[in-house]
JSON list of C-alpha atoms and ligand atoms in Angstrom, two decimals:
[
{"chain": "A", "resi": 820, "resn": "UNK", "atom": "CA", "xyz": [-47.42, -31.01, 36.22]},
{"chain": "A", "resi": 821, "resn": "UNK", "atom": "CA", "xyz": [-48.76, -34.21, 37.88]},
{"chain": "A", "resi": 822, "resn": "UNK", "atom": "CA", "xyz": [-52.86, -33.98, 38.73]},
{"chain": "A", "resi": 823, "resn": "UNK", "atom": "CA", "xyz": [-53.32, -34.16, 42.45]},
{"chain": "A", "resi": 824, "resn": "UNK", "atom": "CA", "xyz": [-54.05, -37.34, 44.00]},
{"chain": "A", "resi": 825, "resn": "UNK", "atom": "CA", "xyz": [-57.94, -37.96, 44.34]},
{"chain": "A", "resi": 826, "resn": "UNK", "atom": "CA", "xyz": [-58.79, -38.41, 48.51]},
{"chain": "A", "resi": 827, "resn": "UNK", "atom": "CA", "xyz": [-60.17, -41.53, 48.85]},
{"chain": "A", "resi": 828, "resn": "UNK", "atom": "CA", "xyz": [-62.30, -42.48, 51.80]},
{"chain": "A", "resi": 829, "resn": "UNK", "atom": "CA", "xyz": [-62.18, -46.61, 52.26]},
{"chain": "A", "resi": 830, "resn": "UNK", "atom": "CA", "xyz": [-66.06, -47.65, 53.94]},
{"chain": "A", "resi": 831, "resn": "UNK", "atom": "CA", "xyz": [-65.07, -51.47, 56.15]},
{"chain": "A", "resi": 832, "resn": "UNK", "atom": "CA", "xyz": [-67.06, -52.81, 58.53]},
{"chain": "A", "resi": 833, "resn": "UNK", "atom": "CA", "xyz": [-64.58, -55.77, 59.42]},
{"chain": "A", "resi": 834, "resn": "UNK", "atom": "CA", "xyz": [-61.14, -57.46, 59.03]},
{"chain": "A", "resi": 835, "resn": "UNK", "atom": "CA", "xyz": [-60.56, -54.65, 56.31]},
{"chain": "A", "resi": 836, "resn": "UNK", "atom": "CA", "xyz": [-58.00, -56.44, 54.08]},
{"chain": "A", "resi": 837, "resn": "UNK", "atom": "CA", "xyz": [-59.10, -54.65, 50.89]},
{"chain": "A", "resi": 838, "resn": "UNK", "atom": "CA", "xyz": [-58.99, -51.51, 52.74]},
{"chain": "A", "resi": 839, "resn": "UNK", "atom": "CA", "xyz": [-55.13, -52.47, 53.38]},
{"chain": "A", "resi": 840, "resn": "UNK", "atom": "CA", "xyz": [-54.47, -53.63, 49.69]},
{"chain": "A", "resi": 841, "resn": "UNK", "atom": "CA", "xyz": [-55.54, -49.66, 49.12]},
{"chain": "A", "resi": 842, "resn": "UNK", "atom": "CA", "xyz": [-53.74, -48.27, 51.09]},
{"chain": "A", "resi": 843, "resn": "UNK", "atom": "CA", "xyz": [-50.83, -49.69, 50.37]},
{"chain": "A", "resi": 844, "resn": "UNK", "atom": "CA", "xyz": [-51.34, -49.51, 46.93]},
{"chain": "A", "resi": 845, "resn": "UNK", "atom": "CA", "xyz": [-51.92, -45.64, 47.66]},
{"chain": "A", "resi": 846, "resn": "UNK", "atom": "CA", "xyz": [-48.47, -45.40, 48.98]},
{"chain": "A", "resi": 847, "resn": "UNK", "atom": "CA", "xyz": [-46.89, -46.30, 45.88]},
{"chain": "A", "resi": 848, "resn": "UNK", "atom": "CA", "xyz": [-44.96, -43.28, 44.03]},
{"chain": "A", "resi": 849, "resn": "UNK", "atom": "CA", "xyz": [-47.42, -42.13, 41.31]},
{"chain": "A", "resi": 850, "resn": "UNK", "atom": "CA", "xyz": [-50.20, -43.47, 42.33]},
{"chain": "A", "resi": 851, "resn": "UNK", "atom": "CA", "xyz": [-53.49, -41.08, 41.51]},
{"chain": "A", "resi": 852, "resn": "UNK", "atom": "CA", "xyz": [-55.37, -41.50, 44.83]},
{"chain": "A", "resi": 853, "resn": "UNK", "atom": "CA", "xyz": [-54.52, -41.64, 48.46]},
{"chain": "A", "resi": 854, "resn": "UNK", "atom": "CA", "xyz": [-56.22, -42.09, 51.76]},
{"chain": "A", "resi": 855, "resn": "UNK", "atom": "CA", "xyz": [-58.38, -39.38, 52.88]},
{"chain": "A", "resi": 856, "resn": "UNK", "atom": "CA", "xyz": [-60.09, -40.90, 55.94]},
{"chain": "A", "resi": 857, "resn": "UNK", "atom": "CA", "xyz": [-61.12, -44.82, 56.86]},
{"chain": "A", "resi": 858, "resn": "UNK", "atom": "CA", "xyz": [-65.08, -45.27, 58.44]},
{"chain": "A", "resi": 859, "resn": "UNK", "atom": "CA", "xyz": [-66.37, -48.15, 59.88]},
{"chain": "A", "resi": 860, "resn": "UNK", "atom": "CA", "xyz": [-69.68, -48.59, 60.78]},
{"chain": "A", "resi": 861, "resn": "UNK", "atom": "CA", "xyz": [-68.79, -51.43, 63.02]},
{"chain": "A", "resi": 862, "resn": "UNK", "atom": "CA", "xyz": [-66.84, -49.59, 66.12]},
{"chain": "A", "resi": 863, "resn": "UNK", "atom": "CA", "xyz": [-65.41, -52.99, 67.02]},
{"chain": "A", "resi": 864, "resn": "UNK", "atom": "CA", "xyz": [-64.47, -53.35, 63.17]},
{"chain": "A", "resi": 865, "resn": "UNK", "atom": "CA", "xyz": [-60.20, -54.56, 63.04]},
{"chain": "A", "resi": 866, "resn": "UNK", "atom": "CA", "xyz": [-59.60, -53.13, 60.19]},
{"chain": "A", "resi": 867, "resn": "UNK", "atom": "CA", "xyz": [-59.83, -49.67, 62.40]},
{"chain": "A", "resi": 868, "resn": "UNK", "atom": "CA", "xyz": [-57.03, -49.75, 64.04]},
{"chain": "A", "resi": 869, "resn": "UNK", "atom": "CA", "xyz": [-54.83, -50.89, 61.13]},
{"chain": "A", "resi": 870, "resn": "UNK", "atom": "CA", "xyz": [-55.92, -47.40, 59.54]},
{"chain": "A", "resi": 871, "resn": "UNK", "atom": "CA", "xyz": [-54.78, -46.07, 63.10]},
{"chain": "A", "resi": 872, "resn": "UNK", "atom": "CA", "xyz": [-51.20, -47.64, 62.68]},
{"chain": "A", "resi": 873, "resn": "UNK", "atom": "CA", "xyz": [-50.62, -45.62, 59.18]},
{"chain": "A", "resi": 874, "resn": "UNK", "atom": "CA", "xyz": [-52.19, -42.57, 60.53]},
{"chain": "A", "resi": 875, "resn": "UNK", "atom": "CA", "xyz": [-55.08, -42.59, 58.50]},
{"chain": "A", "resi": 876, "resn": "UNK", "atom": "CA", "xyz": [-57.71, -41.04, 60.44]},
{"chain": "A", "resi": 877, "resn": "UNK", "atom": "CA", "xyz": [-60.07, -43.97, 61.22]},
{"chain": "A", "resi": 878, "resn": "UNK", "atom": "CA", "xyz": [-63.97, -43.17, 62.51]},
{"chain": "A", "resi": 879, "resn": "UNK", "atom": "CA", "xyz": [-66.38, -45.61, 63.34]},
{"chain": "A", "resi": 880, "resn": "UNK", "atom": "CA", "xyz": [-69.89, -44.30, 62.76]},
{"chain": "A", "resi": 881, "resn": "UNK", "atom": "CA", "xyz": [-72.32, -47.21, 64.06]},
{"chain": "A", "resi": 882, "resn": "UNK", "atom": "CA", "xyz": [-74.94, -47.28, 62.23]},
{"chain": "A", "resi": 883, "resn": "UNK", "atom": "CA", "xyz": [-77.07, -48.70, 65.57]},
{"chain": "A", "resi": 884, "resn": "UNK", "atom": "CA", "xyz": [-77.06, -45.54, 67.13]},
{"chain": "A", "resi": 885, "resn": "UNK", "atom": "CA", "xyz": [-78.99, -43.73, 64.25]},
{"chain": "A", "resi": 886, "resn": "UNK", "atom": "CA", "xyz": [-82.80, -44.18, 64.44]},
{"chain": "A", "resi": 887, "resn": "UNK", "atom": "CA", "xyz": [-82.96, -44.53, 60.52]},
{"chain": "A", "resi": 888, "resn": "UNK", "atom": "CA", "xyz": [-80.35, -45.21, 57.79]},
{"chain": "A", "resi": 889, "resn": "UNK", "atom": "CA", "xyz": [-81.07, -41.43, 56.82]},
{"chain": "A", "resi": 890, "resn": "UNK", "atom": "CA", "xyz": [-79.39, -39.85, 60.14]},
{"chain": "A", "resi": 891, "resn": "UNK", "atom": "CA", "xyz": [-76.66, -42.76, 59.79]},
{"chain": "A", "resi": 892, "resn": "UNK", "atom": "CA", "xyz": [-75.58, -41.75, 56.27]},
{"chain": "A", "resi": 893, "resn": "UNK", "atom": "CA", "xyz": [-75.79, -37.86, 56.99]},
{"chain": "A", "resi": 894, "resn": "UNK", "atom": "CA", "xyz": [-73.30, -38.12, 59.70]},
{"chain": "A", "resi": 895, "resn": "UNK", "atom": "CA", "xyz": [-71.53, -40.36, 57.21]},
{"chain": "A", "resi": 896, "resn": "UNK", "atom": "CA", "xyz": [-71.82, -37.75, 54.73]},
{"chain": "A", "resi": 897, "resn": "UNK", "atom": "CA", "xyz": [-70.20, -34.99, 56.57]},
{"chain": "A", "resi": 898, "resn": "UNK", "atom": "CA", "xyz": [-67.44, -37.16, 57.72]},
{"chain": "A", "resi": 899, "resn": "UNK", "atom": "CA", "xyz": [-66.79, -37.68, 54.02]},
{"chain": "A", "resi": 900, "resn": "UNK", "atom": "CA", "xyz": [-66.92, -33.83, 53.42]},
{"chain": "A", "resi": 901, "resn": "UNK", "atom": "CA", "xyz": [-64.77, -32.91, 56.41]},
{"chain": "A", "resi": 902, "resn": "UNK", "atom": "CA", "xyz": [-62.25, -35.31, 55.40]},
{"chain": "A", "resi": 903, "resn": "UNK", "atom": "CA", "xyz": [-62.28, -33.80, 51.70]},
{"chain": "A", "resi": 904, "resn": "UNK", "atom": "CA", "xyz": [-63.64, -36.86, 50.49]},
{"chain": "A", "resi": 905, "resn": "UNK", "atom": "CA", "xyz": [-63.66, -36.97, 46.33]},
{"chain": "A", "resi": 906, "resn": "UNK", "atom": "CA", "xyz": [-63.75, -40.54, 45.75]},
{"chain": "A", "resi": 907, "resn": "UNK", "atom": "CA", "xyz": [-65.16, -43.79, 47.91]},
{"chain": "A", "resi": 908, "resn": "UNK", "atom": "CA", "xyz": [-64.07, -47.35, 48.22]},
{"chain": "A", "resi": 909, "resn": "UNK", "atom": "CA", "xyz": [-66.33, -49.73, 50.11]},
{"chain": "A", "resi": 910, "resn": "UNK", "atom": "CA", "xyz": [-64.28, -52.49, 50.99]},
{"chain": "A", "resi": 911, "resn": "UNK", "atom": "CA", "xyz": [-66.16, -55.17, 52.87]},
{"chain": "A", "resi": 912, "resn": "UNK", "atom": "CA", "xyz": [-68.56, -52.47, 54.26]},
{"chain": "A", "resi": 913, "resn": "UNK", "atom": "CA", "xyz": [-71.77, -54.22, 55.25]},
{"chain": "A", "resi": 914, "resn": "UNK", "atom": "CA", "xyz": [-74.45, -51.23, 55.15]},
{"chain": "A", "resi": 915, "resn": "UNK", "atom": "CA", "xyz": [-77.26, -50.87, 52.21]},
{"chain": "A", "resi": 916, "resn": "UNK", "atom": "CA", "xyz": [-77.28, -47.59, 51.33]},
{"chain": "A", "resi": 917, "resn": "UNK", "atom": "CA", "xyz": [-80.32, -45.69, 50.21]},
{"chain": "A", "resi": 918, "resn": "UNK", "atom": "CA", "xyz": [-80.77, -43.29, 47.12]},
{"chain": "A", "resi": 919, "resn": "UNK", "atom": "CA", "xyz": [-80.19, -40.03, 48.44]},
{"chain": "A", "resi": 920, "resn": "UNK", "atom": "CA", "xyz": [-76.61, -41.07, 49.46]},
{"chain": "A", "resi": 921, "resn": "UNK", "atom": "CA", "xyz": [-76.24, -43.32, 46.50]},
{"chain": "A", "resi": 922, "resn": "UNK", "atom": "CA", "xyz": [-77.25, -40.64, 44.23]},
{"chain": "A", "resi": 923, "resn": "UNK", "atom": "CA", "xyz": [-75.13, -37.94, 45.94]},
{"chain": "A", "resi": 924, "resn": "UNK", "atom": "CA", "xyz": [-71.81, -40.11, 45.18]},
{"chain": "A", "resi": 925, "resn": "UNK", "atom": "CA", "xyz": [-72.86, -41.69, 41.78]},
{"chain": "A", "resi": 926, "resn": "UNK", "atom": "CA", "xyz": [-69.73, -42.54, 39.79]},
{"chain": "A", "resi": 927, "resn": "UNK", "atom": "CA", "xyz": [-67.77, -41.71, 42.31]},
{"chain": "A", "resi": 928, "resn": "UNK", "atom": "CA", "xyz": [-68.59, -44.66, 44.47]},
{"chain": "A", "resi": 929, "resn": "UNK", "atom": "CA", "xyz": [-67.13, -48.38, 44.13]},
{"chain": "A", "resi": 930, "resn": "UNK", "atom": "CA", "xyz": [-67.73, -51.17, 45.73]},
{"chain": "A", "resi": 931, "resn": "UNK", "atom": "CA", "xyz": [-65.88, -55.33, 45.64]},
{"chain": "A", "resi": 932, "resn": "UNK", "atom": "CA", "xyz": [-67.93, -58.04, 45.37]},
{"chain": "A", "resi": 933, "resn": "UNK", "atom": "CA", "xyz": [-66.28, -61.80, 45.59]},
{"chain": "A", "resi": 934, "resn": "UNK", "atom": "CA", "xyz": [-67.85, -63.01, 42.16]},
{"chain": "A", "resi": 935, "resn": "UNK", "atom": "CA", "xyz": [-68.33, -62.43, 38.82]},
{"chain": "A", "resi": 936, "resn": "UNK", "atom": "CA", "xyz": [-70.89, -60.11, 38.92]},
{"chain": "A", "resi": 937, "resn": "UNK", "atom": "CA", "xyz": [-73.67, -60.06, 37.79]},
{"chain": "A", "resi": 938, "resn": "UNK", "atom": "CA", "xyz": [-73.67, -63.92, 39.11]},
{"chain": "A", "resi": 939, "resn": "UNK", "atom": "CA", "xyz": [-74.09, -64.35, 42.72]},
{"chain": "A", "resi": 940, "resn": "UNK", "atom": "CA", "xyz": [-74.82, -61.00, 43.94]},
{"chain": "A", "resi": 941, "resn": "UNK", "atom": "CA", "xyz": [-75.62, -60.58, 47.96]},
{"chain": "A", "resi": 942, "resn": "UNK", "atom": "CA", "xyz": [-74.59, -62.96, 50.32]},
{"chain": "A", "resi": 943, "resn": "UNK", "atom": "CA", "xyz": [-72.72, -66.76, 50.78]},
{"chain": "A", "resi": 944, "resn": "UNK", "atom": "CA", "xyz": [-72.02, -65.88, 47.40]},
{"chain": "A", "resi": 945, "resn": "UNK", "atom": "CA", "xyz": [-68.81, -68.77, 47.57]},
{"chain": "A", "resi": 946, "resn": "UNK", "atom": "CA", "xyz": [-71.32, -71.09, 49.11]},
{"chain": "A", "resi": 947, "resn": "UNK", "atom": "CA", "xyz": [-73.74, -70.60, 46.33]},
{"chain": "A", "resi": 948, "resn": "UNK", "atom": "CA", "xyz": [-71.15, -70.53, 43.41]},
{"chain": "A", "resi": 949, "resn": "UNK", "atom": "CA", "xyz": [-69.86, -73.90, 44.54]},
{"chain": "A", "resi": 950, "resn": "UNK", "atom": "CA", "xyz": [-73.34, -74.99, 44.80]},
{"chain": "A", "resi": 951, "resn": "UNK", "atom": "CA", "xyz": [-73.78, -73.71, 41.30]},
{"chain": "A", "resi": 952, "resn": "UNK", "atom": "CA", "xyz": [-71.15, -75.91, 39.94]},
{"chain": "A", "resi": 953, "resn": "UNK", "atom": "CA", "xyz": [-68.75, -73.18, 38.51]},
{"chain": "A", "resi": 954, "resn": "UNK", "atom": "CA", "xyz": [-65.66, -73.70, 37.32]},
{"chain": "A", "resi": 955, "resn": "UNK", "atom": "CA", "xyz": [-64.78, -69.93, 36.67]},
{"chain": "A", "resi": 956, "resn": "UNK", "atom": "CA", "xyz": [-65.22, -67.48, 39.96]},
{"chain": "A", "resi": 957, "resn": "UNK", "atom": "CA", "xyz": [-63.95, -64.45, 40.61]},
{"chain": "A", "resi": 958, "resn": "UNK", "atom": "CA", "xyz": [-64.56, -60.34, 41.93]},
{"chain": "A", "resi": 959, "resn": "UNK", "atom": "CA", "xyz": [-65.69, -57.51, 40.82]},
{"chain": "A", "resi": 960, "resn": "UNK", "atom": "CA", "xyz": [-65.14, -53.86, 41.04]},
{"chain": "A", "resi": 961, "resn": "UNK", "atom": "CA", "xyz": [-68.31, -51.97, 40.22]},
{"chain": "A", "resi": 962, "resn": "UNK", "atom": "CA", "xyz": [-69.68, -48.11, 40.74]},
{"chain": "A", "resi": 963, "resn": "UNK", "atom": "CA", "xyz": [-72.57, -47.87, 43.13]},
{"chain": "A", "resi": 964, "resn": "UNK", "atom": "CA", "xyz": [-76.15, -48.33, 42.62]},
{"chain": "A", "resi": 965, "resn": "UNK", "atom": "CA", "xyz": [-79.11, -48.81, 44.64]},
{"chain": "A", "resi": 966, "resn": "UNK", "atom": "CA", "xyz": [-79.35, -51.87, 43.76]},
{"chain": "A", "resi": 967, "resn": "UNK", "atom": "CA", "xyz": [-77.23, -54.22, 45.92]},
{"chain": "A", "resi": 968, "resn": "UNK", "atom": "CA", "xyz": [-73.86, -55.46, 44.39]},
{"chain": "A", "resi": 969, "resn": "UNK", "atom": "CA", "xyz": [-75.22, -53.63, 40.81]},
{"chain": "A", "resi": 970, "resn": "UNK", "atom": "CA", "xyz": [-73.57, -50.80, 38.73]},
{"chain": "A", "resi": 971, "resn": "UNK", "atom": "CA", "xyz": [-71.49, -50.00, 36.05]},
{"chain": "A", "resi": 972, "resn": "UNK", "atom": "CA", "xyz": [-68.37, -52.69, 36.10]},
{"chain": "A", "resi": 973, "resn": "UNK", "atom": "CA", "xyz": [-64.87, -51.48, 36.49]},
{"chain": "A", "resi": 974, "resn": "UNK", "atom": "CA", "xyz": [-63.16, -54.52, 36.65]},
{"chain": "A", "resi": 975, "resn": "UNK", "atom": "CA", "xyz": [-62.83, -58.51, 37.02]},
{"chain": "A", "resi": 976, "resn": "UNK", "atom": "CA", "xyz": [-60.57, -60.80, 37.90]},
{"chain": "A", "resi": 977, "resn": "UNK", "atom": "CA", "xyz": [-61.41, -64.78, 36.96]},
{"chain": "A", "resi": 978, "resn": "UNK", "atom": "CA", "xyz": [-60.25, -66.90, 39.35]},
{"chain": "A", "resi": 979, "resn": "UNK", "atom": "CA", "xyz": [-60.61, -71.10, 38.59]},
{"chain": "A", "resi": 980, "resn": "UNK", "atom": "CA", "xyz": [-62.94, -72.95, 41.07]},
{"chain": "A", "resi": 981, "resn": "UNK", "atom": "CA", "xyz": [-60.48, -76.61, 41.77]},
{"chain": "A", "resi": 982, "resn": "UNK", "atom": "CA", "xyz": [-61.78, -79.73, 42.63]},
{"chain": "A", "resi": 983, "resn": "UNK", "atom": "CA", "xyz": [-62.45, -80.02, 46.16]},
{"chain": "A", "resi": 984, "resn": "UNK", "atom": "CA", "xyz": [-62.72, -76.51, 47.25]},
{"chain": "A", "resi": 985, "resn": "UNK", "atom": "CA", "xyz": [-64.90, -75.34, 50.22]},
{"chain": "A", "resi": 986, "resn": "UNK", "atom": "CA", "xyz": [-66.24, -72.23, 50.74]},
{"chain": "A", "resi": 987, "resn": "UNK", "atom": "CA", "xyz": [-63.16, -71.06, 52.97]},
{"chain": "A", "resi": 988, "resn": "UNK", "atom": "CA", "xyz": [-60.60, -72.28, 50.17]},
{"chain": "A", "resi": 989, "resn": "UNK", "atom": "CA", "xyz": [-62.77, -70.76, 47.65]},
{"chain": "A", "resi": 990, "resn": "UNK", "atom": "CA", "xyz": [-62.86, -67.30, 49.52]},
{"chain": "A", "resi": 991, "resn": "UNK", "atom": "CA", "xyz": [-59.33, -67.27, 49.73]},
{"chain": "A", "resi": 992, "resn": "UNK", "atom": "CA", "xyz": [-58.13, -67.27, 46.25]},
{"chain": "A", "resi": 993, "resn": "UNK", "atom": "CA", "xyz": [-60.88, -65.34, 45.17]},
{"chain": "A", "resi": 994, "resn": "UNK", "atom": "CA", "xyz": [-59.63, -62.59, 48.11]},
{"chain": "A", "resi": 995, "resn": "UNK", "atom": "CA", "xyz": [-56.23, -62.73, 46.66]},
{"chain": "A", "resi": 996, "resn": "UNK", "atom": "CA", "xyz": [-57.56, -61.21, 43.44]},
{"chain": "A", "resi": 997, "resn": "UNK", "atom": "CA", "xyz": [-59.73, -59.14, 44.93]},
{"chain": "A", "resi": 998, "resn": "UNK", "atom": "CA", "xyz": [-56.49, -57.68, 46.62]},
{"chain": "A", "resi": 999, "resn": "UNK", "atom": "CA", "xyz": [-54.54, -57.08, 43.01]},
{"chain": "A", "resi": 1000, "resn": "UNK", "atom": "CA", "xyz": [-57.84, -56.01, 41.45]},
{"chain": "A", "resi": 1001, "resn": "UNK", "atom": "CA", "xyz": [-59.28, -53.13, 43.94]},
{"chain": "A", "resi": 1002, "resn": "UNK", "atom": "CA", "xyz": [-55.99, -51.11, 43.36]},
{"chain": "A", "resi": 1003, "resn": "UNK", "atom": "CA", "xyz": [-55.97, -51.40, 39.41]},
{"chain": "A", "resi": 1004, "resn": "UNK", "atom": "CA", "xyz": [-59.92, -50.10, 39.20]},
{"chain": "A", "resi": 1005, "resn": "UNK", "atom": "CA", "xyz": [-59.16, -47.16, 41.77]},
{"chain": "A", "resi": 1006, "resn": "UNK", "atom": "CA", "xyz": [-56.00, -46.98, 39.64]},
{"chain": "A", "resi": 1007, "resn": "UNK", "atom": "CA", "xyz": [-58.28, -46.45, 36.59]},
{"chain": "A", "resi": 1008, "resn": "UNK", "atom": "CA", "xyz": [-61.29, -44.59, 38.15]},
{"chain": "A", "resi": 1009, "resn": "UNK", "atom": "CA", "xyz": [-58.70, -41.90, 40.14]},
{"chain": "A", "resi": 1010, "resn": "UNK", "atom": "CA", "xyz": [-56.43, -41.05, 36.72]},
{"chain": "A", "resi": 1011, "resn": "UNK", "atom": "CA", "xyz": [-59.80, -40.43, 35.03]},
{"chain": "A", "resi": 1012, "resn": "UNK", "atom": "CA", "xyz": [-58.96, -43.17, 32.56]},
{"chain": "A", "resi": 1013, "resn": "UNK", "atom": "CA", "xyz": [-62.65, -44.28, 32.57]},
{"chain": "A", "resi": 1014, "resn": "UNK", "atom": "CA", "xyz": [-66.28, -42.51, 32.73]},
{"chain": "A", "resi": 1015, "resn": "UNK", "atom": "CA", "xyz": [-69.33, -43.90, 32.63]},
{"chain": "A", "resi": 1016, "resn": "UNK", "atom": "CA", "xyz": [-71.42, -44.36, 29.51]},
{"chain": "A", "resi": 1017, "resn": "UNK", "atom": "CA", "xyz": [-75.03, -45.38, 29.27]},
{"chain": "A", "resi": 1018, "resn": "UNK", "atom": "CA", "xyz": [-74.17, -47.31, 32.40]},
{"chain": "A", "resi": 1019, "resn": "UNK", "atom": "CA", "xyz": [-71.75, -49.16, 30.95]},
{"chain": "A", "resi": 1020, "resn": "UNK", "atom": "CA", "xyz": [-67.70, -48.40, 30.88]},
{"chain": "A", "resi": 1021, "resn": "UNK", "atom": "CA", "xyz": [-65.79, -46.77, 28.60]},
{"chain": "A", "resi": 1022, "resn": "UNK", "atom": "CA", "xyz": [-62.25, -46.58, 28.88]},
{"chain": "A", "resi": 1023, "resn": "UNK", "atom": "CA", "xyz": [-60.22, -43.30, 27.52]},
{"chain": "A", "resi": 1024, "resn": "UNK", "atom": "CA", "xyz": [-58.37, -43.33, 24.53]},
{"chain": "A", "resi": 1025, "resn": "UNK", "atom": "CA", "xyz": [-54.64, -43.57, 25.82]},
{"chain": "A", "resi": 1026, "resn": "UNK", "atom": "CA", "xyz": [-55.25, -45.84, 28.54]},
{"chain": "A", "resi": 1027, "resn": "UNK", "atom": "CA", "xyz": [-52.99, -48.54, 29.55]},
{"chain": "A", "resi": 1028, "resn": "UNK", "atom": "CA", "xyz": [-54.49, -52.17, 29.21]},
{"chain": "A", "resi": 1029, "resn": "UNK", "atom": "CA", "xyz": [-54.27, -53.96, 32.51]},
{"chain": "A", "resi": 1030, "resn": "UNK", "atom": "CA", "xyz": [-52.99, -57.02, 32.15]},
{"chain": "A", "resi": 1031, "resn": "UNK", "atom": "CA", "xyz": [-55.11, -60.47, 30.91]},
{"chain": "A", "resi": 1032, "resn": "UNK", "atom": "CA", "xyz": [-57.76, -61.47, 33.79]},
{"chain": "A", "resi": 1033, "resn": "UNK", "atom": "CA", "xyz": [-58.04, -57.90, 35.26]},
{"chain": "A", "resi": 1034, "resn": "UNK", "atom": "CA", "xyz": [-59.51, -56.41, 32.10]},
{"chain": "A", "resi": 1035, "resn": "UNK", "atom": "CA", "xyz": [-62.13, -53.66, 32.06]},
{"chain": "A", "resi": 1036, "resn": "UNK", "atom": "CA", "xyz": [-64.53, -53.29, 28.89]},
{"chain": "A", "resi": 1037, "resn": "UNK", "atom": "CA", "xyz": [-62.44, -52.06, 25.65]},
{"chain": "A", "resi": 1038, "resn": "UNK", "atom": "CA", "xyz": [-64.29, -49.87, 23.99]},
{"chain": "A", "resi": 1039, "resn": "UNK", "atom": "CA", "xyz": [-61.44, -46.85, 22.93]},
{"chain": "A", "resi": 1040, "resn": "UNK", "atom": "CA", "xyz": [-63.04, -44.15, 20.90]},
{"chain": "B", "resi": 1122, "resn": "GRF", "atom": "C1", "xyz": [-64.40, -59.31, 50.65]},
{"chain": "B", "resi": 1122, "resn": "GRF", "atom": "O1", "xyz": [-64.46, -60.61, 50.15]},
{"chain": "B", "resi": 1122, "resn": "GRF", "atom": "C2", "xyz": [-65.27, -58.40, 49.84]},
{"chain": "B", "resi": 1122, "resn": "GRF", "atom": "O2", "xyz": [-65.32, -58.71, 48.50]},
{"chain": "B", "resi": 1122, "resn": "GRF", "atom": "C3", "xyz": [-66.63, -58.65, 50.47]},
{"chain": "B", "resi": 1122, "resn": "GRF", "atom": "O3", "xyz": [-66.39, -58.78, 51.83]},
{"chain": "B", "resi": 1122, "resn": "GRF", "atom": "C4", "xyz": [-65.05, -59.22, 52.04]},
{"chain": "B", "resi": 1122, "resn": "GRF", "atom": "C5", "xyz": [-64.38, -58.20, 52.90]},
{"chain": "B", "resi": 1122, "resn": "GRF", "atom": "O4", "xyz": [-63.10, -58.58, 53.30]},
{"chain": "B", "resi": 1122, "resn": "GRF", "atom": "N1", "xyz": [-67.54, -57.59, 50.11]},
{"chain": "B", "resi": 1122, "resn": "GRF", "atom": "P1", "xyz": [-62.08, -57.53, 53.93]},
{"chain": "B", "resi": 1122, "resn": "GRF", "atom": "O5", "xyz": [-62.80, -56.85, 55.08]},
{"chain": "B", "resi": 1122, "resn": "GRF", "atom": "O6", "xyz": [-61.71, -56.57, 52.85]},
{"chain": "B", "resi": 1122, "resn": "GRF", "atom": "O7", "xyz": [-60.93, -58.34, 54.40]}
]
């Protein structure tokens, strides 16, 4: 008997192309995960009315009309519940979060960043890598912490940095492997094929190795 497939809530607060490289990697036969509900808390967010077009329900919470981040993330929060929420993807969502709602979705929170984490974490991260003078970019796919663009790592993707590149050239290739490597650590984190160990990853014995520049810490007991 197959497991059922972990409801996934995607968090976007723009164009919401991660969000559409899960979901369509959700729609794949087999996959371990599919989409419970989309939330942006941008109302004006695109990436909305994509979710719309598959007829995943799509809510925009916005976060302006919430006198503290609190309120905002409780009325997240029950979205999440009502919509049977078990696991969460931020993709491109734009909100800190505090503790209490950190806390309440530990390890079951995950989150892309657009470098090798933990180099350039926060913002004009391409800007600031090129500035840097790296030669070897890439993404991320971490659990949630407080702290921003921290927690245990799921999985990278390298990507090269070429002579010449600006920050929009940059962002591009880097997005492309953001867009291969979001599915593989949902793919990972929704079969239960890792936990979390002394905040570090630890991959079950078993597992399938995902192929070279996507790889998640080894460590098989
Ligand atoms: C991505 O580069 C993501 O890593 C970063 O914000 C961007 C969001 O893009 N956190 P999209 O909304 O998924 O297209």
């Amino acid at each position: 008997m197959t497991a059922p497939k972990k409801r996934t809530a995607i968090l976007i607060s723009g164009r919401g192309s991660n969000m559409q490289s899960l979901v369509r990697a959700m729609a794949e036969p087999g996959f371990p995960a599919e989409p419970a509900v989309v939330v942006s808390n941008r109302p004006e967010a695109l990436g909305l009315s994509w979710a719309e077009s598959q007829g995943i329900p799509a809510i925009a919470i916005d976060h302006r009309e919430f006198a503290t981040r609190m309120a905002f993330e409780a009325r997240l929060h029950q979205t999440l519940l009502e919509y049977g929420t078990e696991l969460i993807c931020n993709a491109g969502f734009m909100r800190l979060l505090t503790g209490g709602f950190v806390d309440r979705w530990k390890d079951r929170q995950l989150n892309i960043h657009p470098s090798l984490l933990p180099s350039f974490p926060g913002l004009h991260t391409h800007q600031r890598a090129l500035e840097a003078g790296v030669m070897i970019t890439g993404c991320t796919v971490h659990f949630v912490r407080l702290e921003m663009d921290s927690g245990p790592i799921i999985a990278q993707a390298a990507v090269p940095v070429v002579p010449g590149d600006t920050e929009d050239t940059l962002a591009a290739r880097v997005l492309e492997a953001e867009h291969k490597l979001y599915p593989l650590a949902l793919r990972l984190v929704a079969s239960g094929a890792v936990r979390v160990e002394n905040e570090t990853l630890e991959l079950t014995a078993g597992v399938e190795v995902p192929p070279p520049l996507y790889v998640p810490r080894l460590r098989d007991r």
